[in-house]
Amino acid sequence: MSTKGLHRFTLEKFSMCTEVESEKHILNDSFTVGGHRWALVVFPVFPLPHTDRRKKAMAPKQPNSGLFVGLKKGHVVTPKELAPRPSDRKGKTSKRVHFARSLIREVAGFAPYEKRITELLKVGKDKRALKVAKRKLGTHKRAKKKREEMAGALRKMRAAGGGEKKK
Protein backbone atom coordinates (compact mmCIF):
# COMPACT_ATOMS: atom_id res chain seq x y z
CA MET A 1 0.00 0.00 0.00
CA SER A 2 1.18 3.51 -0.71
CA THR A 3 1.59 5.54 2.47
CA LYS A 4 1.76 9.11 3.59
CA GLY A 5 3.43 9.89 6.89
CA LEU A 6 5.08 7.66 9.45
CA HIS A 7 4.50 3.95 9.98
CA ARG A 8 5.43 1.60 12.79
CA PHE A 9 6.79 -1.83 11.95
CA THR A 10 6.39 -4.72 14.38
CA LEU A 11 7.47 -8.30 14.07
CA GLU A 12 5.57 -11.02 15.92
CA LYS A 13 8.63 -12.27 17.81
CA PHE A 14 10.53 -9.00 18.18
CA SER A 15 9.57 -5.35 18.12
CA MET A 16 11.37 -2.78 16.00
CA CYS A 17 10.12 0.77 15.44
CA THR A 18 11.18 2.48 12.24
CA GLU A 19 10.08 5.71 10.61
CA VAL A 20 9.55 5.62 6.86
CA GLU A 21 9.48 8.62 4.58
CA SER A 22 6.20 9.36 2.85
CA GLU A 23 5.39 7.98 -0.60
CA LYS A 24 7.20 4.66 0.04
CA HIS A 25 5.51 1.44 -1.06
CA ILE A 26 4.90 -0.86 1.95
CA LEU A 27 3.10 -4.21 2.12
CA ASN A 28 1.95 -6.38 5.02
CA ASP A 29 3.88 -9.61 4.52
CA SER A 30 4.97 -12.82 6.22
CA PHE A 31 8.19 -14.73 5.62
CA THR A 32 10.35 -17.49 7.13
CA VAL A 33 13.86 -16.94 8.51
CA GLY A 34 15.87 -19.57 10.41
CA GLY A 35 12.90 -21.89 10.69
CA HIS A 36 10.73 -19.21 12.32
CA ARG A 37 7.75 -17.65 10.60
CA TRP A 38 7.78 -13.86 10.76
CA ALA A 39 5.03 -11.38 9.92
CA LEU A 40 5.57 -7.78 8.90
CA VAL A 41 2.62 -5.70 10.09
CA VAL A 42 2.27 -2.02 9.14
CA PHE A 43 0.41 0.34 11.50
CA PRO A 44 -0.03 4.00 10.57
CA VAL A 45 1.07 6.48 13.25
CA PHE A 46 -1.58 9.18 13.36
CA PRO A 47 -0.69 12.79 14.22
CA LEU A 48 -1.60 14.02 17.68
CA PRO A 49 -4.64 16.26 17.98
CA HIS A 50 -3.79 19.78 19.11
CA THR A 51 -5.98 19.40 22.19
CA ASP A 52 -3.90 16.85 24.11
CA ARG A 53 -0.18 16.66 23.40
CA ARG A 54 0.63 14.69 26.57
CA LYS A 55 -0.55 11.37 25.13
CA LYS A 56 1.81 9.66 22.70
CA ALA A 57 0.71 8.50 19.25
CA MET A 58 0.59 4.73 19.30
CA ALA A 59 -0.77 2.01 17.09
CA PRO A 60 -4.05 0.51 18.34
CA LYS A 61 -3.57 -2.35 20.82
CA GLN A 62 -3.76 -5.71 19.10
CA PRO A 63 -5.49 -8.68 20.76
CA ASN A 64 -3.21 -11.21 22.46
CA SER A 65 -1.99 -14.01 20.21
CA GLY A 66 -1.23 -16.68 22.80
CA LEU A 67 2.53 -16.42 22.18
CA PHE A 68 4.79 -15.60 25.12
CA VAL A 69 6.98 -13.14 23.21
CA GLY A 70 6.39 -10.19 20.93
CA LEU A 71 4.08 -7.23 20.78
CA LYS A 72 0.88 -9.30 20.99
CA LYS A 73 2.22 -11.64 23.69
CA GLY A 74 0.00 -13.00 26.43
CA HIS A 75 -2.70 -15.51 27.23
CA VAL A 76 -5.90 -15.02 25.20
CA VAL A 77 -8.75 -13.97 27.50
CA THR A 78 -12.08 -12.22 27.13
CA PRO A 79 -12.07 -8.78 28.79
CA LYS A 80 -14.13 -8.52 31.98
CA GLU A 81 -17.03 -6.07 31.93
CA LEU A 82 -16.52 -3.64 34.80
CA ALA A 83 -19.24 -1.65 36.51
CA PRO A 84 -18.86 2.15 36.36
CA ARG A 85 -16.90 3.52 39.31
CA PRO A 86 -17.83 6.62 41.31
CA SER A 87 -14.47 8.17 40.40
CA ASP A 88 -15.50 8.10 36.71
CA ARG A 89 -17.95 10.95 37.31
CA LYS A 90 -15.47 13.13 39.21
CA GLY A 91 -15.90 16.80 38.41
CA LYS A 92 -19.42 16.47 36.97
CA THR A 93 -21.82 18.90 38.65
CA SER A 94 -24.98 17.28 39.98
CA LYS A 95 -28.45 18.73 39.33
CA ARG A 96 -28.86 19.75 42.98
CA VAL A 97 -25.52 21.61 43.11
CA HIS A 98 -26.22 23.28 39.74
CA PHE A 99 -29.62 24.45 41.01
CA ALA A 100 -28.13 25.79 44.27
CA ARG A 101 -25.38 27.69 42.44
CA SER A 102 -27.81 29.22 39.95
CA LEU A 103 -30.12 30.29 42.80
CA ILE A 104 -27.23 31.93 44.68
CA ARG A 105 -26.10 33.67 41.47
CA GLU A 106 -29.65 34.97 40.94
CA VAL A 107 -29.97 36.28 44.51
CA ALA A 108 -26.44 37.59 45.13
CA GLY A 109 -25.54 38.69 41.61
CA PHE A 110 -21.99 39.10 40.38
CA ALA A 111 -18.86 39.89 42.39
CA PRO A 112 -17.23 43.29 41.75
CA TYR A 113 -14.41 41.78 39.67
CA GLU A 114 -16.99 39.89 37.59
CA LYS A 115 -18.86 43.14 36.97
CA ARG A 116 -15.59 44.72 35.81
CA ILE A 117 -14.98 41.81 33.44
CA THR A 118 -18.46 42.19 31.93
CA GLU A 119 -17.89 45.95 31.49
CA LEU A 120 -14.61 45.25 29.68
CA LEU A 121 -16.33 42.66 27.48
CA LYS A 122 -19.10 45.15 26.64
CA VAL A 123 -16.57 47.59 25.19
CA GLY A 124 -14.72 44.81 23.35
CA LYS A 125 -11.61 44.56 25.53
CA ASP A 126 -11.43 40.76 25.71
CA LYS A 127 -7.70 40.64 26.34
CA ARG A 128 -7.92 43.12 29.22
CA ALA A 129 -10.84 41.14 30.68
CA LEU A 130 -8.67 38.01 30.58
CA LYS A 131 -5.84 39.84 32.38
CA VAL A 132 -8.20 41.06 35.11
CA ALA A 133 -9.63 37.57 35.56
CA LYS A 134 -6.16 36.00 35.64
CA ARG A 135 -4.99 38.41 38.31
CA LYS A 136 -8.04 37.68 40.49
CA LEU A 137 -8.25 33.91 39.91
CA GLY A 138 -4.59 32.96 39.70
CA THR A 139 -4.37 30.76 36.60
CA HIS A 140 -4.79 31.29 32.88
CA LYS A 141 -7.15 28.31 32.58
CA ARG A 142 -9.50 29.59 35.30
CA ALA A 143 -9.38 33.08 33.79
CA LYS A 144 -10.38 31.82 30.34
CA LYS A 145 -13.26 29.85 31.86
CA LYS A 146 -14.45 32.89 33.84
CA ARG A 147 -14.22 35.15 30.77
CA GLU A 148 -16.35 32.69 28.77
CA GLU A 149 -18.83 32.44 31.66
CA MET A 150 -19.15 36.24 31.81
CA ALA A 151 -19.48 36.46 28.01
CA GLY A 152 -22.27 33.89 28.18
CA ALA A 153 -24.04 35.86 30.93
CA LEU A 154 -23.68 39.02 28.82
CA ARG A 155 -25.18 37.24 25.79
CA LYS A 156 -28.13 36.06 27.93
CA MET A 157 -28.73 39.61 29.21
CA ARG A 158 -28.66 40.98 25.66
CA ALA A 159 -31.01 38.24 24.43
CA ALA A 160 -33.43 39.01 27.27
CA GLY A 161 -33.32 42.72 26.37
CA GLY A 162 -31.58 43.72 29.61
CA GLY A 163 -28.46 45.12 27.97
CA GLU A 164 -28.65 48.72 26.85
CA LYS A 165 -27.17 49.69 23.47
CA LYS A 166 -24.79 52.65 23.42
CA LYS A 167 -23.89 54.64 20.30
PDB file of C-alpha atoms in Angstrom:
ATOM      1  CA  MET A   1       0.000   0.000   0.000  1.00  0.00           C
ATOM      2  CA  SER A   2       1.183   3.509  -0.708  1.00  0.00           C
ATOM      3  CA  THR A   3       1.594   5.539   2.465  1.00  0.00           C
ATOM      4  CA  LYS A   4       1.763   9.109   3.586  1.00  0.00           C
ATOM      5  CA  GLY A   5       3.430   9.893   6.891  1.00  0.00           C
ATOM      6  CA  LEU A   6       5.082   7.665   9.452  1.00  0.00           C
ATOM      7  CA  HIS A   7       4.503   3.949   9.984  1.00  0.00           C
ATOM      8  CA  ARG A   8       5.435   1.603  12.793  1.00  0.00           C
ATOM      9  CA  PHE A   9       6.794  -1.827  11.951  1.00  0.00           C
ATOM     10  CA  THR A  10       6.388  -4.719  14.381  1.00  0.00           C
ATOM     11  CA  LEU A  11       7.474  -8.301  14.074  1.00  0.00           C
ATOM     12  CA  GLU A  12       5.574 -11.020  15.920  1.00  0.00           C
ATOM     13  CA  LYS A  13       8.629 -12.273  17.811  1.00  0.00           C
ATOM     14  CA  PHE A  14      10.528  -8.999  18.180  1.00  0.00           C
ATOM     15  CA  SER A  15       9.573  -5.354  18.121  1.00  0.00           C
ATOM     16  CA  MET A  16      11.365  -2.776  15.999  1.00  0.00           C
ATOM     17  CA  CYS A  17      10.125   0.770  15.438  1.00  0.00           C
ATOM     18  CA  THR A  18      11.184   2.479  12.237  1.00  0.00           C
ATOM     19  CA  GLU A  19      10.085   5.709  10.611  1.00  0.00           C
ATOM     20  CA  VAL A  20       9.546   5.620   6.863  1.00  0.00           C
ATOM     21  CA  GLU A  21       9.477   8.623   4.575  1.00  0.00           C
ATOM     22  CA  SER A  22       6.197   9.363   2.852  1.00  0.00           C
ATOM     23  CA  GLU A  23       5.393   7.981  -0.600  1.00  0.00           C
ATOM     24  CA  LYS A  24       7.196   4.662   0.043  1.00  0.00           C
ATOM     25  CA  HIS A  25       5.512   1.438  -1.057  1.00  0.00           C
ATOM     26  CA  ILE A  26       4.896  -0.858   1.947  1.00  0.00           C
ATOM     27  CA  LEU A  27       3.101  -4.211   2.118  1.00  0.00           C
ATOM     28  CA  ASN A  28       1.948  -6.377   5.023  1.00  0.00           C
ATOM     29  CA  ASP A  29       3.878  -9.605   4.518  1.00  0.00           C
ATOM     30  CA  SER A  30       4.969 -12.821   6.225  1.00  0.00           C
ATOM     31  CA  PHE A  31       8.192 -14.732   5.623  1.00  0.00           C
ATOM     32  CA  THR A  32      10.351 -17.487   7.135  1.00  0.00           C
ATOM     33  CA  VAL A  33      13.864 -16.942   8.509  1.00  0.00           C
ATOM     34  CA  GLY A  34      15.867 -19.568  10.415  1.00  0.00           C
ATOM     35  CA  GLY A  35      12.896 -21.891  10.689  1.00  0.00           C
ATOM     36  CA  HIS A  36      10.733 -19.209  12.322  1.00  0.00           C
ATOM     37  CA  ARG A  37       7.753 -17.649  10.597  1.00  0.00           C
ATOM     38  CA  TRP A  38       7.776 -13.863  10.762  1.00  0.00           C
ATOM     39  CA  ALA A  39       5.033 -11.384   9.925  1.00  0.00           C
ATOM     40  CA  LEU A  40       5.567  -7.780   8.898  1.00  0.00           C
ATOM     41  CA  VAL A  41       2.623  -5.697  10.086  1.00  0.00           C
ATOM     42  CA  VAL A  42       2.268  -2.019   9.144  1.00  0.00           C
ATOM     43  CA  PHE A  43       0.411   0.337  11.503  1.00  0.00           C
ATOM     44  CA  PRO A  44      -0.025   4.001  10.568  1.00  0.00           C
ATOM     45  CA  VAL A  45       1.071   6.479  13.246  1.00  0.00           C
ATOM     46  CA  PHE A  46      -1.581   9.177  13.363  1.00  0.00           C
ATOM     47  CA  PRO A  47      -0.688  12.786  14.221  1.00  0.00           C
ATOM     48  CA  LEU A  48      -1.598  14.017  17.684  1.00  0.00           C
ATOM     49  CA  PRO A  49      -4.638  16.256  17.980  1.00  0.00           C
ATOM     50  CA  HIS A  50      -3.791  19.775  19.107  1.00  0.00           C
ATOM     51  CA  THR A  51      -5.977  19.396  22.188  1.00  0.00           C
ATOM     52  CA  ASP A  52      -3.902  16.850  24.113  1.00  0.00           C
ATOM     53  CA  ARG A  53      -0.184  16.656  23.395  1.00  0.00           C
ATOM     54  CA  ARG A  54       0.626  14.691  26.567  1.00  0.00           C
ATOM     55  CA  LYS A  55      -0.548  11.370  25.128  1.00  0.00           C
ATOM     56  CA  LYS A  56       1.810   9.663  22.705  1.00  0.00           C
ATOM     57  CA  ALA A  57       0.710   8.503  19.254  1.00  0.00           C
ATOM     58  CA  MET A  58       0.590   4.731  19.305  1.00  0.00           C
ATOM     59  CA  ALA A  59      -0.773   2.007  17.094  1.00  0.00           C
ATOM     60  CA  PRO A  60      -4.054   0.507  18.340  1.00  0.00           C
ATOM     61  CA  LYS A  61      -3.573  -2.350  20.821  1.00  0.00           C
ATOM     62  CA  GLN A  62      -3.763  -5.710  19.098  1.00  0.00           C
ATOM     63  CA  PRO A  63      -5.487  -8.684  20.757  1.00  0.00           C
ATOM     64  CA  ASN A  64      -3.215 -11.205  22.461  1.00  0.00           C
ATOM     65  CA  SER A  65      -1.995 -14.007  20.207  1.00  0.00           C
ATOM     66  CA  GLY A  66      -1.235 -16.683  22.796  1.00  0.00           C
ATOM     67  CA  LEU A  67       2.526 -16.422  22.178  1.00  0.00           C
ATOM     68  CA  PHE A  68       4.788 -15.605  25.118  1.00  0.00           C
ATOM     69  CA  VAL A  69       6.981 -13.136  23.208  1.00  0.00           C
ATOM     70  CA  GLY A  70       6.386 -10.189  20.928  1.00  0.00           C
ATOM     71  CA  LEU A  71       4.078  -7.229  20.780  1.00  0.00           C
ATOM     72  CA  LYS A  72       0.876  -9.296  20.988  1.00  0.00           C
ATOM     73  CA  LYS A  73       2.218 -11.641  23.689  1.00  0.00           C
ATOM     74  CA  GLY A  74       0.000 -13.001  26.426  1.00  0.00           C
ATOM     75  CA  HIS A  75      -2.704 -15.509  27.226  1.00  0.00           C
ATOM     76  CA  VAL A  76      -5.897 -15.019  25.199  1.00  0.00           C
ATOM     77  CA  VAL A  77      -8.751 -13.975  27.499  1.00  0.00           C
ATOM     78  CA  THR A  78     -12.078 -12.216  27.127  1.00  0.00           C
ATOM     79  CA  PRO A  79     -12.067  -8.780  28.792  1.00  0.00           C
ATOM     80  CA  LYS A  80     -14.126  -8.522  31.978  1.00  0.00           C
ATOM     81  CA  GLU A  81     -17.031  -6.065  31.929  1.00  0.00           C
ATOM     82  CA  LEU A  82     -16.516  -3.638  34.799  1.00  0.00           C
ATOM     83  CA  ALA A  83     -19.242  -1.646  36.515  1.00  0.00           C
ATOM     84  CA  PRO A  84     -18.859   2.146  36.356  1.00  0.00           C
ATOM     85  CA  ARG A  85     -16.901   3.522  39.310  1.00  0.00           C
ATOM     86  CA  PRO A  86     -17.828   6.621  41.314  1.00  0.00           C
ATOM     87  CA  SER A  87     -14.471   8.174  40.402  1.00  0.00           C
ATOM     88  CA  ASP A  88     -15.496   8.099  36.713  1.00  0.00           C
ATOM     89  CA  ARG A  89     -17.951  10.950  37.314  1.00  0.00           C
ATOM     90  CA  LYS A  90     -15.466  13.125  39.211  1.00  0.00           C
ATOM     91  CA  GLY A  91     -15.901  16.798  38.412  1.00  0.00           C
ATOM     92  CA  LYS A  92     -19.418  16.471  36.973  1.00  0.00           C
ATOM     93  CA  THR A  93     -21.817  18.899  38.647  1.00  0.00           C
ATOM     94  CA  SER A  94     -24.985  17.275  39.981  1.00  0.00           C
ATOM     95  CA  LYS A  95     -28.448  18.728  39.325  1.00  0.00           C
ATOM     96  CA  ARG A  96     -28.859  19.755  42.976  1.00  0.00           C
ATOM     97  CA  VAL A  97     -25.520  21.614  43.108  1.00  0.00           C
ATOM     98  CA  HIS A  98     -26.218  23.280  39.739  1.00  0.00           C
ATOM     99  CA  PHE A  99     -29.625  24.455  41.007  1.00  0.00           C
ATOM    100  CA  ALA A 100     -28.130  25.785  44.266  1.00  0.00           C
ATOM    101  CA  ARG A 101     -25.378  27.692  42.440  1.00  0.00           C
ATOM    102  CA  SER A 102     -27.813  29.219  39.946  1.00  0.00           C
ATOM    103  CA  LEU A 103     -30.116  30.287  42.804  1.00  0.00           C
ATOM    104  CA  ILE A 104     -27.225  31.929  44.681  1.00  0.00           C
ATOM    105  CA  ARG A 105     -26.097  33.668  41.468  1.00  0.00           C
ATOM    106  CA  GLU A 106     -29.647  34.970  40.944  1.00  0.00           C
ATOM    107  CA  VAL A 107     -29.972  36.279  44.513  1.00  0.00           C
ATOM    108  CA  ALA A 108     -26.439  37.585  45.135  1.00  0.00           C
ATOM    109  CA  GLY A 109     -25.544  38.687  41.609  1.00  0.00           C
ATOM    110  CA  PHE A 110     -21.987  39.100  40.375  1.00  0.00           C
ATOM    111  CA  ALA A 111     -18.864  39.889  42.391  1.00  0.00           C
ATOM    112  CA  PRO A 112     -17.232  43.290  41.755  1.00  0.00           C
ATOM    113  CA  TYR A 113     -14.415  41.783  39.675  1.00  0.00           C
ATOM    114  CA  GLU A 114     -16.994  39.888  37.591  1.00  0.00           C
ATOM    115  CA  LYS A 115     -18.862  43.140  36.967  1.00  0.00           C
ATOM    116  CA  ARG A 116     -15.593  44.722  35.814  1.00  0.00           C
ATOM    117  CA  ILE A 117     -14.981  41.806  33.443  1.00  0.00           C
ATOM    118  CA  THR A 118     -18.464  42.195  31.934  1.00  0.00           C
ATOM    119  CA  GLU A 119     -17.891  45.948  31.485  1.00  0.00           C
ATOM    120  CA  LEU A 120     -14.610  45.252  29.682  1.00  0.00           C
ATOM    121  CA  LEU A 121     -16.330  42.663  27.479  1.00  0.00           C
ATOM    122  CA  LYS A 122     -19.103  45.150  26.642  1.00  0.00           C
ATOM    123  CA  VAL A 123     -16.565  47.591  25.187  1.00  0.00           C
ATOM    124  CA  GLY A 124     -14.720  44.808  23.346  1.00  0.00           C
ATOM    125  CA  LYS A 125     -11.609  44.558  25.526  1.00  0.00           C
ATOM    126  CA  ASP A 126     -11.435  40.760  25.709  1.00  0.00           C
ATOM    127  CA  LYS A 127      -7.695  40.640  26.341  1.00  0.00           C
ATOM    128  CA  ARG A 128      -7.918  43.120  29.217  1.00  0.00           C
ATOM    129  CA  ALA A 129     -10.841  41.139  30.683  1.00  0.00           C
ATOM    130  CA  LEU A 130      -8.675  38.013  30.583  1.00  0.00           C
ATOM    131  CA  LYS A 131      -5.838  39.840  32.375  1.00  0.00           C
ATOM    132  CA  VAL A 132      -8.201  41.058  35.115  1.00  0.00           C
ATOM    133  CA  ALA A 133      -9.632  37.565  35.563  1.00  0.00           C
ATOM    134  CA  LYS A 134      -6.159  36.004  35.635  1.00  0.00           C
ATOM    135  CA  ARG A 135      -4.992  38.415  38.309  1.00  0.00           C
ATOM    136  CA  LYS A 136      -8.041  37.684  40.486  1.00  0.00           C
ATOM    137  CA  LEU A 137      -8.252  33.909  39.914  1.00  0.00           C
ATOM    138  CA  GLY A 138      -4.589  32.962  39.700  1.00  0.00           C
ATOM    139  CA  THR A 139      -4.365  30.760  36.604  1.00  0.00           C
ATOM    140  CA  HIS A 140      -4.793  31.288  32.883  1.00  0.00           C
ATOM    141  CA  LYS A 141      -7.145  28.307  32.583  1.00  0.00           C
ATOM    142  CA  ARG A 142      -9.498  29.594  35.299  1.00  0.00           C
ATOM    143  CA  ALA A 143      -9.382  33.081  33.794  1.00  0.00           C
ATOM    144  CA  LYS A 144     -10.377  31.819  30.340  1.00  0.00           C
ATOM    145  CA  LYS A 145     -13.256  29.848  31.858  1.00  0.00           C
ATOM    146  CA  LYS A 146     -14.452  32.890  33.840  1.00  0.00           C
ATOM    147  CA  ARG A 147     -14.220  35.150  30.765  1.00  0.00           C
ATOM    148  CA  GLU A 148     -16.347  32.686  28.771  1.00  0.00           C
ATOM    149  CA  GLU A 149     -18.826  32.441  31.656  1.00  0.00           C
ATOM    150  CA  MET A 150     -19.149  36.240  31.805  1.00  0.00           C
ATOM    151  CA  ALA A 151     -19.475  36.465  28.010  1.00  0.00           C
ATOM    152  CA  GLY A 152     -22.275  33.886  28.182  1.00  0.00           C
ATOM    153  CA  ALA A 153     -24.037  35.861  30.925  1.00  0.00           C
ATOM    154  CA  LEU A 154     -23.676  39.016  28.822  1.00  0.00           C
ATOM    155  CA  ARG A 155     -25.184  37.242  25.792  1.00  0.00           C
ATOM    156  CA  LYS A 156     -28.126  36.056  27.932  1.00  0.00           C
ATOM    157  CA  MET A 157     -28.728  39.607  29.212  1.00  0.00           C
ATOM    158  CA  ARG A 158     -28.660  40.977  25.655  1.00  0.00           C
ATOM    159  CA  ALA A 159     -31.015  38.238  24.426  1.00  0.00           C
ATOM    160  CA  ALA A 160     -33.433  39.010  27.268  1.00  0.00           C
ATOM    161  CA  GLY A 161     -33.315  42.717  26.374  1.00  0.00           C
ATOM    162  CA  GLY A 162     -31.581  43.724  29.614  1.00  0.00           C
ATOM    163  CA  GLY A 163     -28.458  45.119  27.967  1.00  0.00           C
ATOM    164  CA  GLU A 164     -28.651  48.725  26.850  1.00  0.00           C
ATOM    165  CA  LYS A 165     -27.170  49.692  23.472  1.00  0.00           C
ATOM    166  CA  LYS A 166     -24.789  52.654  23.421  1.00  0.00           C
ATOM    167  CA  LYS A 167     -23.891  54.640  20.302  1.00  0.00           C
TER     168      LYS A 167
END
